[in-house]
């Protein structure tokens, strides 16, 4: 089976398993999604969701965050890990949004990745989920791992993986496939002990990189 055919089956089978698949982060505005996604790096979504209410109470938009004391931001985001760098990047990004984008979150990948602390993954998540602007596929830890295991790529480089995935899925599904693979990676195809006996993709999965061969 070629990769295009396998990708179509993956999308077809995971959609009904995870209807309305979406990020576990709690957000209402593009700014809130941007902040939450930055804080989620090396941190659980559940922890981020505990931190963001106070963050958004103090700094509800780029303009207020641009004027924030970085030390105060550090205190609020401390429990998310790497708090100094996250606080520094968020305030710097807010300053650019205030000065260059009229206090709003930009819509394009090029503009988003020009903000401090926003790599392609974060930019894809914000552009796709907040604006429906799908210029690429967000490759996080789960997507990276499952893309290799399902033989949708031969690479472990997120940039290369994204380029490999984009031709395999329809553009309208580029945001959706990230959510589906993340949920599937947490639910069934876990890193250390995948539940292959309960896997809806068992018959098409090459189990690439796993020491135990396909039954």
Coordinates of N, CA and C in Angstrom, one line a residue:
X1 N 0.8 -1.2 0.0 CA 0.0 0.0 0.0 C 0.9 1.2 0.0
X2 N 0.6 2.2 -0.9 CA 1.4 3.4 -0.9 C 0.9 4.4 0.2
X3 N 1.7 5.4 0.4 CA 1.4 6.3 1.5 C 0.1 7.1 1.3
X4 N -0.1 7.5 0.1 CA -1.4 8.3 -0.2 C -2.6 7.4 0.2
X5 N -2.6 6.2 -0.2 CA -3.7 5.3 0.1 C -3.8 5.1 1.6
X6 N -2.7 4.9 2.3 CA -2.7 4.7 3.8 C -3.2 6.0 4.5
X7 N -2.8 7.1 4.0 CA -3.2 8.4 4.6 C -4.8 8.5 4.5
X8 N -5.3 8.2 3.3 CA -6.8 8.3 3.1 C -7.5 7.4 4.1
X9 N -7.0 6.2 4.4 CA -7.6 5.2 5.3 C -7.5 5.8 6.8
X10 N -6.3 6.3 7.1 CA -6.1 6.9 8.4 C -7.2 8.0 8.7
X11 N -7.4 8.9 7.7 CA -8.3 10.0 7.9 C -9.8 9.4 8.0
X12 N -10.1 8.5 7.1 CA -11.4 7.9 7.1 C -11.8 7.2 8.4
X13 N -10.8 6.5 9.0 CA -11.1 5.7 10.2 C -11.0 6.5 11.5
X14 N -10.1 7.5 11.5 CA -10.0 8.3 12.8 C -11.1 9.4 12.9
X15 N -11.6 9.8 11.8 CA -12.7 10.9 11.9 C -13.9 10.4 12.8
X16 N -14.4 9.3 12.5 CA -15.6 8.8 13.4 C -15.2 8.5 14.8
X17 N -13.9 8.1 15.0 CA -13.5 7.8 16.3 C -13.3 9.0 17.2
X18 N -12.9 10.1 16.6 CA -12.8 11.4 17.3 C -13.6 12.5 16.6
X19 N -14.9 12.4 16.7 CA -15.7 13.5 16.0 C -15.5 14.8 16.7
X20 N -15.4 15.8 15.8 CA -15.1 17.2 16.3 C -13.8 17.4 17.0
X21 N -12.8 16.6 16.5 CA -11.5 16.7 17.1 C -11.0 18.1 17.2
X22 N -10.4 18.5 18.3 CA -10.0 19.8 18.5 C -8.9 19.8 19.6
X23 N -8.2 20.9 19.7 CA -7.2 21.1 20.7 C -7.8 21.0 22.1
X24 N -7.0 20.4 23.1 CA -7.4 20.3 24.5 C -7.2 21.6 25.2
X25 N -6.5 22.6 24.5 CA -6.2 23.9 25.2 C -7.5 24.7 25.2
X26 N -7.7 25.4 26.3 CA -8.9 26.3 26.4 C -8.5 27.7 25.9
X27 N -9.3 28.2 24.9 CA -9.1 29.5 24.3 C -10.3 30.0 23.6
X28 N -10.4 31.3 23.5 CA -11.6 32.0 22.9 C -11.2 32.9 21.7
X29 N -10.0 33.4 21.8 CA -9.5 34.4 20.8 C -8.2 33.9 20.2
X30 N -7.8 34.4 19.0 CA -6.5 34.1 18.4 C -5.4 34.3 19.4
X31 N -5.4 35.4 20.1 CA -4.4 35.8 21.1 C -4.3 34.7 22.2
X32 N -5.5 34.3 22.7 CA -5.5 33.3 23.8 C -4.9 31.9 23.2
X33 N -5.2 31.6 22.0 CA -4.7 30.4 21.4 C -3.1 30.5 21.3
X34 N -2.7 31.6 20.8 CA -1.2 31.8 20.6 C -0.5 31.6 22.0
X35 N -1.0 32.3 23.0 CA -0.4 32.2 24.3 C -0.4 30.8 24.8
X36 N -1.6 30.2 24.8 CA -1.7 28.8 25.3 C -0.8 27.8 24.6
X37 N -0.6 28.0 23.3 CA 0.2 27.1 22.5 C 1.7 27.3 22.8
X38 N 2.1 28.5 23.0 CA 3.5 28.8 23.4 C 3.7 28.2 24.8
X39 N 2.8 28.3 25.7 CA 3.0 27.8 27.1 C 3.0 26.3 27.1
X40 N 2.3 25.7 26.1 CA 2.2 24.2 26.0 C 3.5 23.5 25.6
X41 N 4.5 24.2 25.2 CA 5.7 23.6 24.8 C 6.4 22.9 26.1
X42 N 6.6 21.6 26.0 CA 7.2 20.9 27.1 C 6.3 21.0 28.4
X43 N 5.0 21.0 28.2 CA 4.1 21.1 29.3 C 2.8 20.5 28.9
X44 N 2.0 20.0 29.8 CA 0.8 19.4 29.5 C -0.3 20.4 29.2
X45 N -1.3 20.1 28.4 CA -2.4 21.0 28.1 C -3.2 21.3 29.4
X46 N -3.3 20.3 30.2 CA -4.1 20.4 31.5 C -3.4 21.5 32.4
X47 N -2.1 21.5 32.5 CA -1.4 22.5 33.3 C -1.6 23.8 32.7
X48 N -1.4 23.9 31.4 CA -1.6 25.2 30.7 C -3.0 25.8 31.0
X49 N -4.0 24.9 31.0 CA -5.4 25.4 31.2 C -5.6 25.9 32.6
X50 N -4.8 25.5 33.5 CA -4.8 26.0 34.9 C -4.2 27.4 35.0
X51 N -3.2 27.6 34.2 CA -2.5 28.9 34.2 C -3.1 30.0 33.4
X52 N -3.7 29.7 32.3 CA -4.2 30.7 31.4 C -5.3 31.6 31.9
X53 N -6.2 31.2 32.7 CA -7.2 32.1 33.2 C -6.7 33.3 33.9
X54 N -5.7 33.1 34.8 CA -5.1 34.3 35.5 C -4.2 35.1 34.5
X55 N -3.6 34.4 33.5 CA -2.8 35.2 32.5 C -3.7 36.1 31.7
X56 N -4.9 35.6 31.2 CA -5.8 36.4 30.4 C -6.5 37.4 31.2
X57 N -6.7 37.2 32.5 CA -7.3 38.2 33.4 C -6.4 39.4 33.4
X58 N -5.1 39.2 33.5 CA -4.1 40.3 33.6 C -3.8 40.9 32.3
X59 N -3.7 40.0 31.3 CA -3.2 40.5 29.9 C -4.2 39.9 28.9
X60 N -5.3 40.5 28.6 CA -6.3 39.9 27.8 C -6.0 40.1 26.3
X61 N -5.0 40.9 25.9 CA -4.7 41.1 24.5 C -3.3 41.5 24.3
X62 N -2.8 41.6 23.0 CA -1.4 41.9 22.8 C -1.0 43.3 23.4
X63 N -1.9 44.3 23.3 CA -1.5 45.6 23.8 C -1.2 45.6 25.3
X64 N -2.0 44.9 26.1 CA -1.8 44.9 27.5 C -0.5 44.1 27.8
X65 N -0.3 43.0 27.1 CA 0.8 42.2 27.4 C 2.1 42.9 26.9
X66 N 2.0 43.7 25.9 CA 3.2 44.4 25.4 C 3.8 45.4 26.5
X67 N 2.9 45.8 27.4 CA 3.3 46.7 28.5 C 3.6 46.0 29.8
X68 N 3.5 44.7 29.8 CA 3.7 43.9 31.0 C 5.2 43.9 31.5
X69 N 5.3 43.7 32.8 CA 6.7 43.5 33.3 C 7.0 42.0 33.1
X70 N 8.1 41.7 32.5 CA 8.4 40.3 32.2 C 8.5 39.4 33.4
X71 N 9.0 40.0 34.5 CA 9.1 39.3 35.8 C 7.7 38.9 36.3
X72 N 6.7 39.7 36.1 CA 5.3 39.3 36.5 C 4.8 38.2 35.6
X73 N 5.1 38.3 34.4 CA 4.6 37.2 33.5 C 5.3 35.9 33.9
X74 N 6.6 36.0 34.2 CA 7.3 34.8 34.7 C 6.6 34.1 35.9
X75 N 6.2 35.0 36.8 CA 5.5 34.4 38.0 C 4.3 33.7 37.6
X76 N 3.5 34.2 36.7 CA 2.2 33.6 36.3 C 2.4 32.3 35.6
X77 N 3.5 32.2 34.7 CA 3.6 31.0 33.9 C 4.7 30.1 34.4
X78 N 5.1 30.3 35.6 CA 6.3 29.6 36.2 C 6.0 28.1 36.1
X79 N 4.9 27.6 36.4 CA 4.6 26.2 36.5 C 4.6 25.4 35.2
X80 N 4.6 26.2 34.1 CA 4.6 25.5 32.8 C 6.0 25.1 32.3
X81 N 7.0 25.5 33.1 CA 8.4 25.1 32.7 C 9.0 26.1 31.7
X82 N 10.3 26.2 31.7 CA 11.0 27.1 30.8 C 10.3 28.5 30.8
X83 N 9.9 28.9 32.0 CA 9.1 30.1 32.2 C 9.8 31.4 31.8
X84 N 11.1 31.5 32.0 CA 11.8 32.7 31.7 C 11.7 33.0 30.2
X85 N 12.1 31.9 29.4 CA 12.1 32.1 27.9 C 10.7 32.3 27.4
X86 N 9.7 31.6 28.0 CA 8.3 31.7 27.5 C 7.8 33.1 27.8
X87 N 8.1 33.6 29.0 CA 7.6 35.0 29.3 C 8.3 36.0 28.4
X88 N 9.6 35.9 28.3 CA 10.4 36.8 27.4 C 9.8 36.8 26.0
X89 N 9.6 35.7 25.4 CA 9.1 35.6 24.0 C 7.7 36.1 23.9
X90 N 6.8 35.8 24.9 CA 5.4 36.3 24.8 C 5.3 37.8 24.8
X91 N 6.1 38.4 25.7 CA 6.1 39.9 25.8 C 6.7 40.5 24.6
X92 N 7.8 39.9 24.1 CA 8.4 40.4 22.8 C 7.4 40.3 21.6
X93 N 6.8 39.1 21.6 CA 5.8 38.9 20.5 C 4.6 39.9 20.6
X94 N 4.2 40.2 21.8 CA 3.1 41.1 22.0 C 3.5 42.5 21.5
X95 N 4.7 42.9 21.8 CA 5.2 44.2 21.4 C 5.2 44.4 19.9
X96 N 5.6 43.3 19.2 CA 5.6 43.3 17.7 C 4.2 43.4 17.2
X97 N 3.3 42.6 17.8 CA 1.9 42.6 17.4 C 1.3 44.0 17.6
X98 N 1.7 44.6 18.7 CA 1.1 46.0 19.0 C 1.7 47.0 18.0
X99 N 2.9 46.9 17.6 CA 3.6 47.9 16.8 C 3.4 47.6 15.3
X100 N 3.3 46.4 14.9 CA 3.3 46.1 13.5 C 1.9 45.6 13.0
X101 N 1.1 45.1 13.9 CA -0.2 44.5 13.4 C -1.4 45.1 14.1
X102 N -1.2 46.3 14.6 CA -2.4 47.0 15.2 C -3.0 46.3 16.4
X103 N -2.1 45.6 17.2 CA -2.6 44.9 18.4 C -3.4 43.7 18.1
X104 N -3.2 43.1 17.0 CA -3.9 41.8 16.6 C -2.9 40.7 16.3
X105 N -3.4 39.5 16.3 CA -2.6 38.4 16.0 C -2.6 38.2 14.5
X106 N -1.4 38.2 13.8 CA -1.4 38.1 12.3 C -2.0 36.7 11.9
X107 N -2.3 36.7 10.6 CA -3.0 35.5 10.1 C -2.2 34.6 9.3
X108 N -1.0 35.0 8.8 CA -0.3 34.2 7.9 C 0.9 33.5 8.6
X109 N 1.4 32.4 8.0 CA 2.5 31.7 8.6 C 3.7 32.6 8.6
X110 N 4.0 33.3 7.5 CA 5.2 34.1 7.5 C 5.2 35.2 8.6
X111 N 4.0 35.8 8.8 CA 3.9 36.9 9.8 C 4.0 36.3 11.2
X112 N 3.4 35.1 11.4 CA 3.4 34.5 12.7 C 4.8 34.0 13.1
X113 N 5.5 33.3 12.2 CA 6.9 32.8 12.5 C 7.9 33.9 12.6
X114 N 7.5 35.2 12.3 CA 8.4 36.3 12.5 C 8.3 36.8 13.9
X115 N 7.3 36.3 14.7 CA 7.2 36.7 16.1 C 8.1 35.9 17.0
X116 N 8.7 36.5 18.0 CA 9.6 35.7 18.9 C 9.0 34.5 19.5
X117 N 9.6 33.4 19.4 CA 9.1 32.2 20.1 C 8.1 31.4 19.4
X118 N 7.8 31.8 18.1 CA 6.8 31.1 17.3 C 7.4 30.3 16.2
X119 N 7.6 29.0 16.4 CA 8.1 28.2 15.3 C 6.9 27.8 14.4
X120 N 7.2 27.0 13.4 CA 6.2 26.6 12.4 C 5.0 25.8 13.1
X121 N 5.3 25.0 14.0 CA 4.3 24.2 14.7 C 3.2 25.1 15.3
X122 N 3.7 26.1 16.1 CA 2.8 27.0 16.8 C 2.1 27.9 15.8
X123 N 2.8 28.3 14.8 CA 2.2 29.2 13.8 C 1.1 28.4 13.0
X124 N 1.4 27.2 12.7 CA 0.3 26.4 12.0 C -0.9 26.2 12.8
X125 N -0.7 26.0 14.1 CA -1.8 25.8 15.0 C -2.7 27.0 15.1
X126 N -2.0 28.2 15.3 CA -2.7 29.5 15.4 C -3.4 29.8 14.1
X127 N -2.7 29.8 13.0 CA -3.3 30.1 11.7 C -4.5 29.2 11.3
X128 N -4.3 27.9 11.5 CA -5.3 27.0 11.1 C -6.5 27.0 12.0
X129 N -6.3 27.0 13.3 CA -7.4 26.9 14.2 C -8.1 28.2 14.5
X130 N -7.4 29.3 14.6 CA -8.0 30.6 14.9 C -8.6 31.2 13.6
X131 N -7.9 31.0 12.5 CA -8.3 31.7 11.2 C -8.8 30.8 10.1
X132 N -8.6 29.5 10.3 CA -8.9 28.6 9.2 C -8.0 28.7 8.0
X133 N -6.8 29.2 8.3 CA -5.8 29.4 7.2 C -4.8 28.3 7.3
X134 N -5.0 27.3 6.4 CA -4.2 26.1 6.5 C -3.0 26.2 5.5
X135 N -1.9 26.7 5.9 CA -0.7 26.7 5.1 C 0.2 25.6 5.3
X136 N 0.0 24.8 6.3 CA 0.8 23.6 6.6 C 0.2 22.8 7.6
X137 N 1.0 21.8 8.1 CA 0.5 20.8 9.1 C 1.4 21.0 10.4
X138 N 0.8 21.2 11.5 CA 1.5 21.3 12.7 C 2.1 19.9 13.1
X139 N 3.4 19.8 13.3 CA 4.1 18.6 13.6 C 4.6 18.7 15.0
X140 N 3.8 18.1 16.0 CA 4.3 18.1 17.3 C 4.8 16.7 17.7
X141 N 5.0 16.4 18.9 CA 5.6 15.1 19.3 C 4.8 13.9 18.8
X142 N 3.5 13.9 19.0 CA 2.6 12.8 18.6 C 2.6 12.7 17.0
X143 N 2.5 13.8 16.3 CA 2.4 13.7 14.9 C 3.8 13.2 14.3
X144 N 4.9 13.7 14.9 CA 6.2 13.2 14.5 C 6.3 11.7 14.7
X145 N 5.9 11.2 15.8 CA 6.1 9.8 16.2 C 5.2 8.9 15.3
X146 N 3.9 9.3 15.2 CA 3.0 8.5 14.4 C 3.2 8.5 12.9
X147 N 3.7 9.6 12.4 CA 4.0 9.7 11.0 C 5.0 8.7 10.6
X148 N 6.0 8.5 11.5 CA 7.1 7.6 11.2 C 6.5 6.1 11.4
X149 N 5.8 5.9 12.5 CA 5.3 4.5 12.8 C 4.4 4.1 11.7
X150 N 3.5 5.0 11.2 CA 2.6 4.6 10.1 C 3.2 4.7 8.7
X151 N 4.5 4.9 8.6 CA 5.2 5.0 7.4 C 4.7 6.1 6.4
X152 N 4.4 7.3 7.0 CA 4.0 8.4 6.2 C 5.2 9.3 5.9
X153 N 6.4 8.9 6.5 CA 7.6 9.7 6.3 C 8.8 8.8 6.7
X154 N 10.0 9.1 6.2 CA 11.2 8.4 6.7 C 12.0 9.3 7.6
X155 N 11.6 10.5 7.8 CA 12.4 11.5 8.6 C 11.9 11.6 10.0
X156 N 12.9 12.2 10.8 CA 12.5 12.6 12.2 C 12.6 14.1 12.3
X157 N 12.8 14.8 11.2 CA 12.9 16.2 11.2 C 11.5 16.8 11.0
X158 N 10.9 17.6 11.9 CA 9.6 18.1 11.8 C 9.3 18.9 10.5
X159 N 10.3 19.6 10.0 CA 10.1 20.4 8.8 C 10.0 19.4 7.6
X160 N 10.8 18.4 7.6 CA 10.7 17.4 6.5 C 9.4 16.6 6.6
X161 N 9.0 16.2 7.8 CA 7.8 15.5 8.0 C 6.6 16.3 7.5
X162 N 6.6 17.6 7.8 CA 5.5 18.4 7.4 C 5.4 18.4 5.8
X163 N 6.5 18.5 5.2 CA 6.5 18.5 3.7 C 6.1 17.2 3.2
X164 N 6.4 16.1 3.9 CA 6.0 14.8 3.4 C 4.5 14.6 3.6
X165 N 3.9 15.1 4.7 CA 2.5 14.9 5.0 C 1.6 15.7 4.1
X166 N 2.0 16.9 3.8 CA 1.1 17.8 3.1 C 0.5 17.3 1.8
X167 N 1.3 16.6 0.9 CA 0.7 16.0 -0.3 C -0.2 14.8 0.0
X168 N -0.1 14.2 1.2 CA -0.9 13.0 1.5 C -2.3 13.3 1.9
X169 N -2.6 14.4 2.4 CA -3.9 14.8 2.9 C -4.5 16.0 2.2
X170 N -5.8 16.0 2.0 CA -6.4 17.2 1.4 C -6.2 18.4 2.3
X171 N -6.0 19.6 1.6 CA -5.6 20.8 2.4 C -6.7 21.1 3.5
X172 N -7.9 20.9 3.2 CA -9.0 21.2 4.1 C -8.8 20.4 5.4
X173 N -8.0 19.3 5.4 CA -7.9 18.4 6.5 C -6.5 18.6 7.2
X174 N -5.7 19.6 6.8 CA -4.4 19.8 7.4 C -4.5 20.1 8.9
X175 N -5.4 20.9 9.3 CA -5.6 21.2 10.7 C -6.1 20.0 11.4
X176 N -7.1 19.4 10.8 CA -7.8 18.2 11.5 C -6.9 17.1 11.7
X177 N -6.0 16.8 10.8 CA -5.1 15.6 10.9 C -4.2 15.7 12.1
X178 N -3.8 16.9 12.4 CA -3.0 17.1 13.6 C -3.8 16.7 14.9
X179 N -5.0 17.2 15.0 CA -5.8 16.9 16.2 C -6.1 15.3 16.2
X180 N -6.4 14.7 15.1 CA -6.7 13.3 15.1 C -5.5 12.5 15.5
X181 N -4.3 12.8 15.0 CA -3.1 12.0 15.4 C -2.7 12.2 16.8
X182 N -2.9 13.5 17.3 CA -2.6 13.7 18.7 C -3.5 12.9 19.6
X183 N -4.8 12.9 19.3 CA -5.8 12.1 20.1 C -5.5 10.6 20.0
X184 N -5.2 10.2 18.8 CA -4.9 8.8 18.6 C -3.6 8.4 19.3
X185 N -2.6 9.2 19.3 CA -1.4 9.0 20.0 C -1.5 8.8 21.5
X186 N -2.4 9.6 22.1 CA -2.6 9.6 23.5 C -3.5 8.4 23.9
X187 N -4.5 8.1 23.0 CA -5.5 7.1 23.3 C -5.1 5.7 23.0
X188 N -4.5 5.4 21.9 CA -4.2 4.1 21.4 C -2.7 3.9 21.1
X189 N -2.2 4.7 20.2 CA -0.8 4.4 19.6 C 0.2 5.2 20.5
X190 N 0.3 4.7 21.7 CA 1.2 5.4 22.7 C 2.7 5.0 22.4
X191 N 3.6 5.9 22.9 CA 5.0 5.7 22.5 C 5.6 4.4 23.0
X192 N 5.5 4.2 24.3 CA 6.2 3.0 24.9 C 5.4 1.7 24.7
X193 N 4.1 1.8 24.8 CA 3.3 0.5 24.8 C 2.0 0.8 23.9
X194 N 2.2 0.7 22.6 CA 1.0 0.9 21.8 C 0.0 -0.2 21.9
X195 N -1.3 0.2 22.0 CA -2.3 -0.8 22.1 C -2.8 -1.4 20.8
X196 N -1.9 -2.1 20.2 CA -2.1 -2.6 18.8 C -3.4 -3.5 18.7
X197 N -3.7 -4.2 19.8 CA -4.9 -5.1 19.8 C -6.2 -4.3 19.7
X198 N -6.2 -3.0 20.0 CA -7.4 -2.2 20.0 C -7.3 -1.2 18.8
X199 N -6.3 -1.3 18.0 CA -6.0 -0.3 17.0 C -6.9 -0.4 15.7
X200 N -7.6 0.7 15.3 CA -8.4 0.6 14.1 C -7.6 0.6 12.8
X201 N -6.3 0.9 13.0 CA -5.4 0.9 11.8 C -4.5 -0.3 11.8
X202 N -4.7 -1.3 12.6 CA -3.8 -2.4 12.7 C -3.5 -3.1 11.4
X203 N -4.5 -3.2 10.5 CA -4.4 -3.9 9.3 C -3.6 -3.1 8.2
X204 N -3.4 -1.8 8.4 CA -2.6 -1.0 7.5 C -1.4 -0.4 8.0
X205 N -1.1 -0.7 9.3 CA 0.0 -0.1 10.0 C 1.3 -1.0 9.8
X206 N 2.4 -0.4 9.3 CA 3.6 -1.2 9.1 C 4.4 -1.3 10.5
X207 N 3.9 -0.7 11.5 CA 4.6 -0.7 12.8 C 6.1 -0.3 12.7
X208 N 6.3 0.7 11.9 CA 7.7 1.1 11.6 C 8.4 1.6 12.8
X209 N 9.6 1.0 13.1 CA 10.4 1.4 14.2 C 10.1 0.6 15.5
X210 N 9.1 -0.2 15.4 CA 8.8 -1.1 16.6 C 9.5 -2.4 16.4
X211 N 10.0 -3.0 17.5 CA 10.8 -4.2 17.5 C 9.9 -5.4 17.2
X212 N 8.6 -5.4 17.6 CA 7.8 -6.5 17.5 C 7.1 -6.4 16.1
X213 N 7.2 -7.4 15.3 CA 6.6 -7.4 13.9 C 5.1 -7.4 14.0
X214 N 4.5 -7.0 12.9 CA 3.1 -7.1 12.7 C 2.6 -8.5 12.9
X215 N 1.6 -8.8 13.7 CA 1.1 -10.1 13.9 C 0.5 -10.7 12.6

